[in-house]
CSV table of N, CA, C and O in Angstrom, one decimal:
chain,number,residue,atom,x,y,z
A,1,MET,N,8.7,-6.8,-10.3
A,1,MET,CA,7.9,-6.3,-11.5
A,1,MET,C,7.0,-5.2,-11.0
A,1,MET,O,6.7,-4.3,-11.9
A,2,GLY,N,6.6,-5.2,-9.8
A,2,GLY,CA,5.7,-4.1,-9.3
A,2,GLY,C,6.3,-2.7,-9.4
A,2,GLY,O,5.6,-1.8,-9.7
A,3,TRP,N,7.6,-2.6,-9.1
A,3,TRP,CA,8.2,-1.3,-9.2
A,3,TRP,C,8.3,-0.8,-10.6
A,3,TRP,O,8.2,0.5,-10.8
A,4,ILE,N,8.4,-1.6,-11.6
A,4,ILE,CA,8.4,-1.2,-13.0
A,4,ILE,C,7.1,-0.6,-13.4
A,4,ILE,O,7.0,0.4,-14.0
A,5,ILE,N,6.0,-1.3,-13.0
A,5,ILE,CA,4.6,-0.8,-13.2
A,5,ILE,C,4.4,0.5,-12.5
A,5,ILE,O,3.8,1.4,-13.0
A,6,ALA,N,4.9,0.6,-11.2
A,6,ALA,CA,4.8,1.8,-10.5
A,6,ALA,C,5.5,3.0,-11.2
A,6,ALA,O,4.9,4.1,-11.2
A,7,LEU,N,6.6,2.8,-11.8
A,7,LEU,CA,7.3,3.8,-12.5
A,7,LEU,C,6.5,4.2,-13.8
A,7,LEU,O,6.4,5.4,-14.1
A,8,ILE,N,6.0,3.2,-14.5
A,8,ILE,CA,5.2,3.5,-15.7
A,8,ILE,C,4.0,4.3,-15.3
A,8,ILE,O,3.7,5.4,-16.0
A,9,VAL,N,3.2,3.8,-14.4
A,9,VAL,CA,1.9,4.5,-14.0
A,9,VAL,C,2.2,5.9,-13.4
A,9,VAL,O,1.5,6.8,-13.7
A,10,GLY,N,3.3,5.9,-12.6
A,10,GLY,CA,3.7,7.2,-12.0
A,10,GLY,C,4.1,8.2,-13.1
A,10,GLY,O,3.7,9.4,-13.0
A,11,GLY,N,4.8,7.7,-14.1
A,11,GLY,CA,5.2,8.6,-15.2
A,11,GLY,C,4.0,9.1,-16.0
A,11,GLY,O,3.9,10.3,-16.4
A,12,ILE,N,3.0,8.2,-16.2
A,12,ILE,CA,1.8,8.6,-17.0
A,12,ILE,C,1.0,9.7,-16.1
A,12,ILE,O,0.6,10.7,-16.7
A,13,ALA,N,0.9,9.4,-14.8
A,13,ALA,CA,0.1,10.3,-14.0
A,13,ALA,C,0.8,11.7,-13.9
A,13,ALA,O,0.2,12.7,-14.0
A,14,GLY,N,2.1,11.7,-13.7
A,14,GLY,CA,2.9,12.9,-13.7
A,14,GLY,C,2.9,13.7,-15.0
A,14,GLY,O,2.8,14.9,-15.0
A,15,TRP,N,2.9,13.0,-16.1
A,15,TRP,CA,2.8,13.6,-17.4
A,15,TRP,C,1.5,14.3,-17.6
A,15,TRP,O,1.4,15.4,-18.1
A,16,LEU,N,0.4,13.5,-17.3
A,16,LEU,CA,-0.9,14.1,-17.4
A,16,LEU,C,-1.1,15.3,-16.5
A,16,LEU,O,-1.7,16.3,-16.9
A,17,ALA,N,-0.6,15.2,-15.3
A,17,ALA,CA,-0.8,16.3,-14.4
A,17,ALA,C,0.0,17.5,-14.8
A,17,ALA,O,-0.4,18.7,-14.7
A,18,SER,N,1.2,17.3,-15.4
A,18,SER,CA,2.0,18.4,-15.9
A,18,SER,C,1.4,19.1,-17.1
A,18,SER,O,1.5,20.3,-17.3
A,19,ILE,N,0.6,18.4,-17.9
A,19,ILE,CA,-0.1,19.0,-19.0
A,19,ILE,C,-1.2,19.8,-18.5
A,19,ILE,O,-1.4,21.0,-18.9
A,20,VAL,N,-2.0,19.3,-17.5
A,20,VAL,CA,-3.1,20.0,-16.9
A,20,VAL,C,-2.6,21.3,-16.2
A,20,VAL,O,-3.3,22.4,-16.3
A,21,MET,N,-1.5,21.2,-15.5
A,21,MET,CA,-1.0,22.4,-14.8
A,21,MET,C,-0.1,23.3,-15.7
A,21,MET,O,0.4,24.3,-15.2
A,22,GLY,N,0.1,23.0,-16.9
A,22,GLY,CA,0.8,23.9,-17.8
A,22,GLY,C,2.3,23.9,-17.6
A,22,GLY,O,3.0,24.8,-17.9
A,23,ARG,N,2.9,22.8,-17.1
A,23,ARG,CA,4.3,22.7,-16.8
A,23,ARG,C,5.0,21.7,-17.6
A,23,ARG,O,6.1,21.3,-17.4
A,24,ASN,N,4.3,21.2,-18.7
A,24,ASN,CA,4.9,20.1,-19.4
A,24,ASN,C,6.2,20.4,-20.1
A,24,ASN,O,7.1,19.6,-20.2
A,25,ALA,N,6.3,21.7,-20.6
A,25,ALA,CA,7.5,22.0,-21.3
A,25,ALA,C,8.7,22.1,-20.4
A,25,ALA,O,9.9,21.9,-20.9
A,26,SER,N,8.6,22.3,-19.1
A,26,SER,CA,9.7,22.5,-18.2
A,26,SER,C,10.1,21.2,-17.5
A,26,SER,O,11.0,21.1,-16.7
A,27,MET,N,9.3,20.1,-17.7
A,27,MET,CA,9.5,18.8,-17.0
A,27,MET,C,10.0,17.8,-18.0
A,27,MET,O,9.4,17.7,-19.1
A,28,GLY,N,10.9,17.0,-17.6
A,28,GLY,CA,11.3,15.8,-18.4
A,28,GLY,C,10.7,14.6,-17.9
A,28,GLY,O,9.9,14.6,-16.9
A,29,ILE,N,11.1,13.4,-18.5
A,29,ILE,CA,10.5,12.2,-18.1
A,29,ILE,C,10.8,11.8,-16.6
A,29,ILE,O,10.0,11.3,-15.9
A,30,PHE,N,12.0,12.1,-16.2
A,30,PHE,CA,12.4,11.8,-14.8
A,30,PHE,C,11.5,12.5,-13.8
A,30,PHE,O,11.0,11.9,-12.9
A,31,TRP,N,11.3,13.8,-14.0
A,31,TRP,CA,10.4,14.6,-13.1
A,31,TRP,C,9.0,14.2,-13.2
A,31,TRP,O,8.2,14.3,-12.2
A,32,ASN,N,8.5,13.8,-14.4
A,32,ASN,CA,7.2,13.3,-14.5
A,32,ASN,C,7.0,12.0,-13.6
A,32,ASN,O,6.0,11.9,-13.0
A,33,ILE,N,8.0,11.1,-13.7
A,33,ILE,CA,7.9,9.9,-12.9
A,33,ILE,C,7.9,10.3,-11.4
A,33,ILE,O,7.1,9.7,-10.6
A,34,VAL,N,8.8,11.2,-11.0
A,34,VAL,CA,8.9,11.6,-9.6
A,34,VAL,C,7.6,12.2,-9.1
A,34,VAL,O,7.1,11.8,-8.0
A,35,VAL,N,7.1,13.1,-9.9
A,35,VAL,CA,5.8,13.8,-9.5
A,35,VAL,C,4.7,12.8,-9.5
A,35,VAL,O,3.8,12.8,-8.6
A,36,GLY,N,4.6,11.9,-10.4
A,36,GLY,CA,3.5,10.9,-10.4
A,36,GLY,C,3.6,9.9,-9.2
A,36,GLY,O,2.6,9.6,-8.5
A,37,CYS,N,4.8,9.5,-8.8
A,37,CYS,CA,5.0,8.6,-7.7
A,37,CYS,C,4.7,9.3,-6.4
A,37,CYS,O,4.0,8.8,-5.5
A,38,VAL,N,5.3,10.5,-6.2
A,38,VAL,CA,5.0,11.3,-5.0
A,38,VAL,C,3.5,11.7,-5.0
A,38,VAL,O,2.9,11.7,-3.9
A,39,GLY,N,3.0,12.0,-6.1
A,39,GLY,CA,1.5,12.3,-6.2
A,39,GLY,C,0.7,11.1,-5.8
A,39,GLY,O,-0.4,11.3,-5.2
A,40,SER,N,1.1,9.9,-6.1
A,40,SER,CA,0.4,8.8,-5.6
A,40,SER,C,0.3,8.7,-4.1
A,40,SER,O,-0.7,8.4,-3.5
A,41,LEU,N,1.4,9.0,-3.5
A,41,LEU,CA,1.4,9.0,-2.0
A,41,LEU,C,0.5,10.1,-1.5
A,41,LEU,O,-0.2,9.8,-0.5
A,42,ILE,N,0.6,11.3,-2.0
A,42,ILE,CA,-0.3,12.4,-1.6
A,42,ILE,C,-1.8,12.0,-1.9
A,42,ILE,O,-2.6,12.2,-1.0
A,43,GLY,N,-2.0,11.5,-3.0
A,43,GLY,CA,-3.4,11.1,-3.4
A,43,GLY,C,-4.0,10.1,-2.4
A,43,GLY,O,-5.1,10.2,-2.0
A,44,ASN,N,-3.2,9.1,-2.1
A,44,ASN,CA,-3.6,8.0,-1.1
A,44,ASN,C,-3.8,8.6,0.2
A,44,ASN,O,-4.7,8.2,1.0
A,45,ALA,N,-3.0,9.6,0.6
A,45,ALA,CA,-3.1,10.2,1.9
A,45,ALA,C,-4.4,11.0,2.0
A,45,ALA,O,-5.0,11.1,3.1
A,46,LEU,N,-4.8,11.6,0.9
A,46,LEU,CA,-6.0,12.4,0.9
A,46,LEU,C,-7.3,11.6,0.7
A,46,LEU,O,-8.3,11.8,1.3
A,47,SER,N,-7.2,10.6,-0.2
A,47,SER,CA,-8.4,9.9,-0.6
A,47,SER,C,-8.8,8.8,0.4
A,47,SER,O,-10.0,8.5,0.6
A,48,GLY,N,-7.8,8.3,1.1
A,48,GLY,CA,-8.1,7.2,2.1
A,48,GLY,C,-9.0,7.7,3.3
A,48,GLY,O,-10.1,7.2,3.5
A,49,PRO,N,-8.5,8.8,4.0
A,49,PRO,CA,-9.4,9.2,5.1
A,49,PRO,C,-10.6,9.9,4.7
A,49,PRO,O,-11.7,9.8,5.3
A,50,LEU,N,-10.6,10.6,3.5
A,50,LEU,CA,-11.8,11.4,3.1
A,50,LEU,C,-12.8,10.6,2.5
A,50,LEU,O,-14.0,10.8,2.7
A,51,PHE,N,-12.4,9.6,1.6
A,51,PHE,CA,-13.4,8.9,0.8
A,51,PHE,C,-13.3,7.4,1.0
A,51,PHE,O,-14.2,6.6,0.5
A,52,GLY,N,-12.3,6.9,1.8
A,52,GLY,CA,-12.2,5.5,2.0
A,52,GLY,C,-11.7,4.7,0.8
A,52,GLY,O,-11.9,3.5,0.6
A,53,ILE,N,-11.1,5.4,-0.2
A,53,ILE,CA,-10.6,4.8,-1.4
A,53,ILE,C,-9.1,4.7,-1.4
A,53,ILE,O,-8.4,5.7,-1.1
A,54,ARG,N,-8.6,3.6,-1.7
A,54,ARG,CA,-7.1,3.4,-1.8
A,54,ARG,C,-6.8,2.9,-3.2
A,54,ARG,O,-7.6,2.2,-3.8
A,55,GLY,N,-5.7,3.4,-3.8
A,55,GLY,CA,-5.3,2.9,-5.1
A,55,GLY,C,-3.8,2.7,-5.1
A,55,GLY,O,-3.0,3.4,-4.4
A,56,SER,N,-3.3,1.7,-5.8
A,56,SER,CA,-1.9,1.4,-5.8
A,56,SER,C,-1.4,1.6,-7.3
A,56,SER,O,-2.1,1.2,-8.2
A,57,VAL,N,-0.2,2.1,-7.4
A,57,VAL,CA,0.4,2.2,-8.7
A,57,VAL,C,1.2,1.0,-9.0
A,57,VAL,O,1.8,0.9,-10.1
A,58,GLN,N,1.4,0.1,-8.1
A,58,GLN,CA,2.2,-1.1,-8.3
A,58,GLN,C,1.4,-2.1,-9.1
A,58,GLN,O,2.0,-3.0,-9.7
A,59,SER,N,0.1,-2.1,-9.1
A,59,SER,CA,-0.7,-2.9,-10.0
A,59,SER,C,-1.6,-2.0,-10.8
A,59,SER,O,-2.3,-1.2,-10.2
A,60,PHE,N,-1.5,-2.0,-12.1
A,60,PHE,CA,-2.2,-1.0,-12.9
A,60,PHE,C,-3.7,-1.1,-12.7
A,60,PHE,O,-4.3,-2.2,-12.9
A,61,SER,N,-4.3,0.0,-12.3
A,61,SER,CA,-5.8,0.1,-12.2
A,61,SER,C,-6.1,1.5,-12.5
A,61,SER,O,-5.3,2.5,-12.2
A,62,LEU,N,-7.4,1.7,-13.0
A,62,LEU,CA,-7.8,3.1,-13.2
A,62,LEU,C,-7.9,3.9,-11.9
A,62,LEU,O,-7.7,5.1,-11.9
A,63,THR,N,-8.3,3.3,-10.9
A,63,THR,CA,-8.4,3.9,-9.6
A,63,THR,C,-7.1,4.4,-9.1
A,63,THR,O,-6.9,5.6,-8.7
A,64,GLY,N,-6.1,3.6,-9.2
A,64,GLY,CA,-4.7,3.9,-8.8
A,64,GLY,C,-4.2,5.1,-9.7
A,64,GLY,O,-3.5,6.0,-9.2
A,65,LEU,N,-4.4,5.0,-11.0
A,65,LEU,CA,-4.0,6.1,-11.9
A,65,LEU,C,-4.7,7.4,-11.6
A,65,LEU,O,-4.1,8.5,-11.5
A,66,LEU,N,-6.0,7.3,-11.3
A,66,LEU,CA,-6.7,8.6,-11.0
A,66,LEU,C,-6.3,9.2,-9.7
A,66,LEU,O,-6.1,10.4,-9.6
A,67,ILE,N,-6.0,8.4,-8.7
A,67,ILE,CA,-5.6,8.9,-7.4
A,67,ILE,C,-4.2,9.5,-7.5
A,67,ILE,O,-3.9,10.5,-7.0
A,68,ALA,N,-3.3,8.8,-8.3
A,68,ALA,CA,-1.9,9.3,-8.6
A,68,ALA,C,-2.0,10.7,-9.3
A,68,ALA,O,-1.3,11.6,-9.0
A,69,PHE,N,-2.9,10.7,-10.3
A,69,PHE,CA,-3.1,12.0,-11.1
A,69,PHE,C,-3.6,13.1,-10.2
A,69,PHE,O,-3.0,14.2,-10.3
A,70,VAL,N,-4.6,12.9,-9.4
A,70,VAL,CA,-5.1,14.0,-8.5
A,70,VAL,C,-4.0,14.4,-7.5
A,70,VAL,O,-3.8,15.6,-7.3
A,71,GLY,N,-3.2,13.4,-6.9
A,71,GLY,CA,-2.1,13.8,-6.0
A,71,GLY,C,-1.0,14.5,-6.7
A,71,GLY,O,-0.5,15.5,-6.2
A,72,ALA,N,-0.7,14.2,-8.0
A,72,ALA,CA,0.3,14.9,-8.8
A,72,ALA,C,-0.2,16.3,-9.1
A,72,ALA,O,0.7,17.3,-9.0
A,73,VAL,N,-1.4,16.5,-9.3
A,73,VAL,CA,-2.0,17.9,-9.6
A,73,VAL,C,-1.8,18.7,-8.3
A,73,VAL,O,-1.4,19.9,-8.4
A,74,VAL,N,-2.2,18.1,-7.2
A,74,VAL,CA,-2.0,18.8,-5.9
A,74,VAL,C,-0.5,19.2,-5.6
A,74,VAL,O,-0.2,20.3,-5.2
A,75,LEU,N,0.4,18.2,-5.9
A,75,LEU,CA,1.8,18.5,-5.7
A,75,LEU,C,2.3,19.6,-6.6
A,75,LEU,O,3.0,20.5,-6.2
A,76,LEU,N,1.9,19.6,-7.9
A,76,LEU,CA,2.3,20.7,-8.8
A,76,LEU,C,1.7,22.0,-8.4
A,76,LEU,O,2.3,23.1,-8.6
A,77,ALA,N,0.5,22.0,-7.9
A,77,ALA,CA,-0.1,23.3,-7.4
A,77,ALA,C,0.7,23.9,-6.3
A,77,ALA,O,0.9,25.1,-6.2
A,78,ILE,N,1.1,23.0,-5.3
A,78,ILE,CA,1.9,23.4,-4.2
A,78,ILE,C,3.3,24.0,-4.7
A,78,ILE,O,3.7,25.0,-4.3
A,79,VAL,N,3.9,23.3,-5.7
A,79,VAL,CA,5.2,23.7,-6.2
A,79,VAL,C,5.0,25.1,-6.9
A,79,VAL,O,5.8,26.0,-6.8
A,80,ASN,N,3.9,25.3,-7.7
A,80,ASN,CA,3.6,26.6,-8.3
A,80,ASN,C,3.5,27.7,-7.3
A,80,ASN,O,4.0,28.8,-7.5
A,81,LEU,N,2.8,27.4,-6.2
A,81,LEU,CA,2.6,28.5,-5.2
A,81,LEU,C,4.0,28.8,-4.5
A,81,LEU,O,4.2,30.0,-4.3
A,82,ILE,N,4.8,27.8,-4.3
A,82,ILE,CA,6.1,28.1,-3.7
A,82,ILE,C,7.0,28.9,-4.6
A,82,ILE,O,7.7,29.8,-4.2
A,83,GLN,N,6.9,28.5,-5.9
A,83,GLN,CA,7.8,29.3,-6.9
A,83,GLN,C,7.3,30.7,-7.1
A,83,GLN,O,8.1,31.6,-7.3
A,84,ARG,N,6.0,30.9,-7.0
A,84,ARG,CA,5.5,32.3,-7.2
A,84,ARG,C,5.9,33.2,-6.0
A,84,ARG,O,6.3,34.3,-6.2
A,85,LYS,N,5.9,32.6,-4.8
A,85,LYS,CA,6.3,33.4,-3.6
A,85,LYS,C,7.8,33.7,-3.6
A,85,LYS,O,8.2,34.7,-3.1
A,86,SER,N,8.6,32.8,-4.1
A,86,SER,CA,10.0,33.0,-4.2
A,86,SER,C,10.4,34.0,-5.2
A,86,SER,O,11.5,34.6,-5.1
A,87,VAL,N,9.6,34.2,-6.3
A,87,VAL,CA,10.0,35.1,-7.3
A,87,VAL,C,9.7,36.6,-6.8
A,87,VAL,O,10.4,37.5,-7.2
A,88,ARG,N,8.7,36.7,-6.0
A,88,ARG,CA,8.3,38.1,-5.6
A,88,ARG,C,9.3,38.7,-4.6
A,88,ARG,O,10.0,38.4,-4.0
């Protein structure tokens, strides 16, 4: 059951991050879920050592959603930078 919640929370975090970063039109539900789940890993890697805060997307919590959202925004920012460099 935890992985289903992780997919749902990851999808919500990825969707919100794609809206903030202006990539919502180019991403489908699959990529929103992937970005949200990978963003959760990145967010936990950043927030744990820096602030001592951990969040899990396997059990729904606002902390877990916020950390996944911030990590997804960071991931999309990195993807945007890589895509800009490859276009030039």
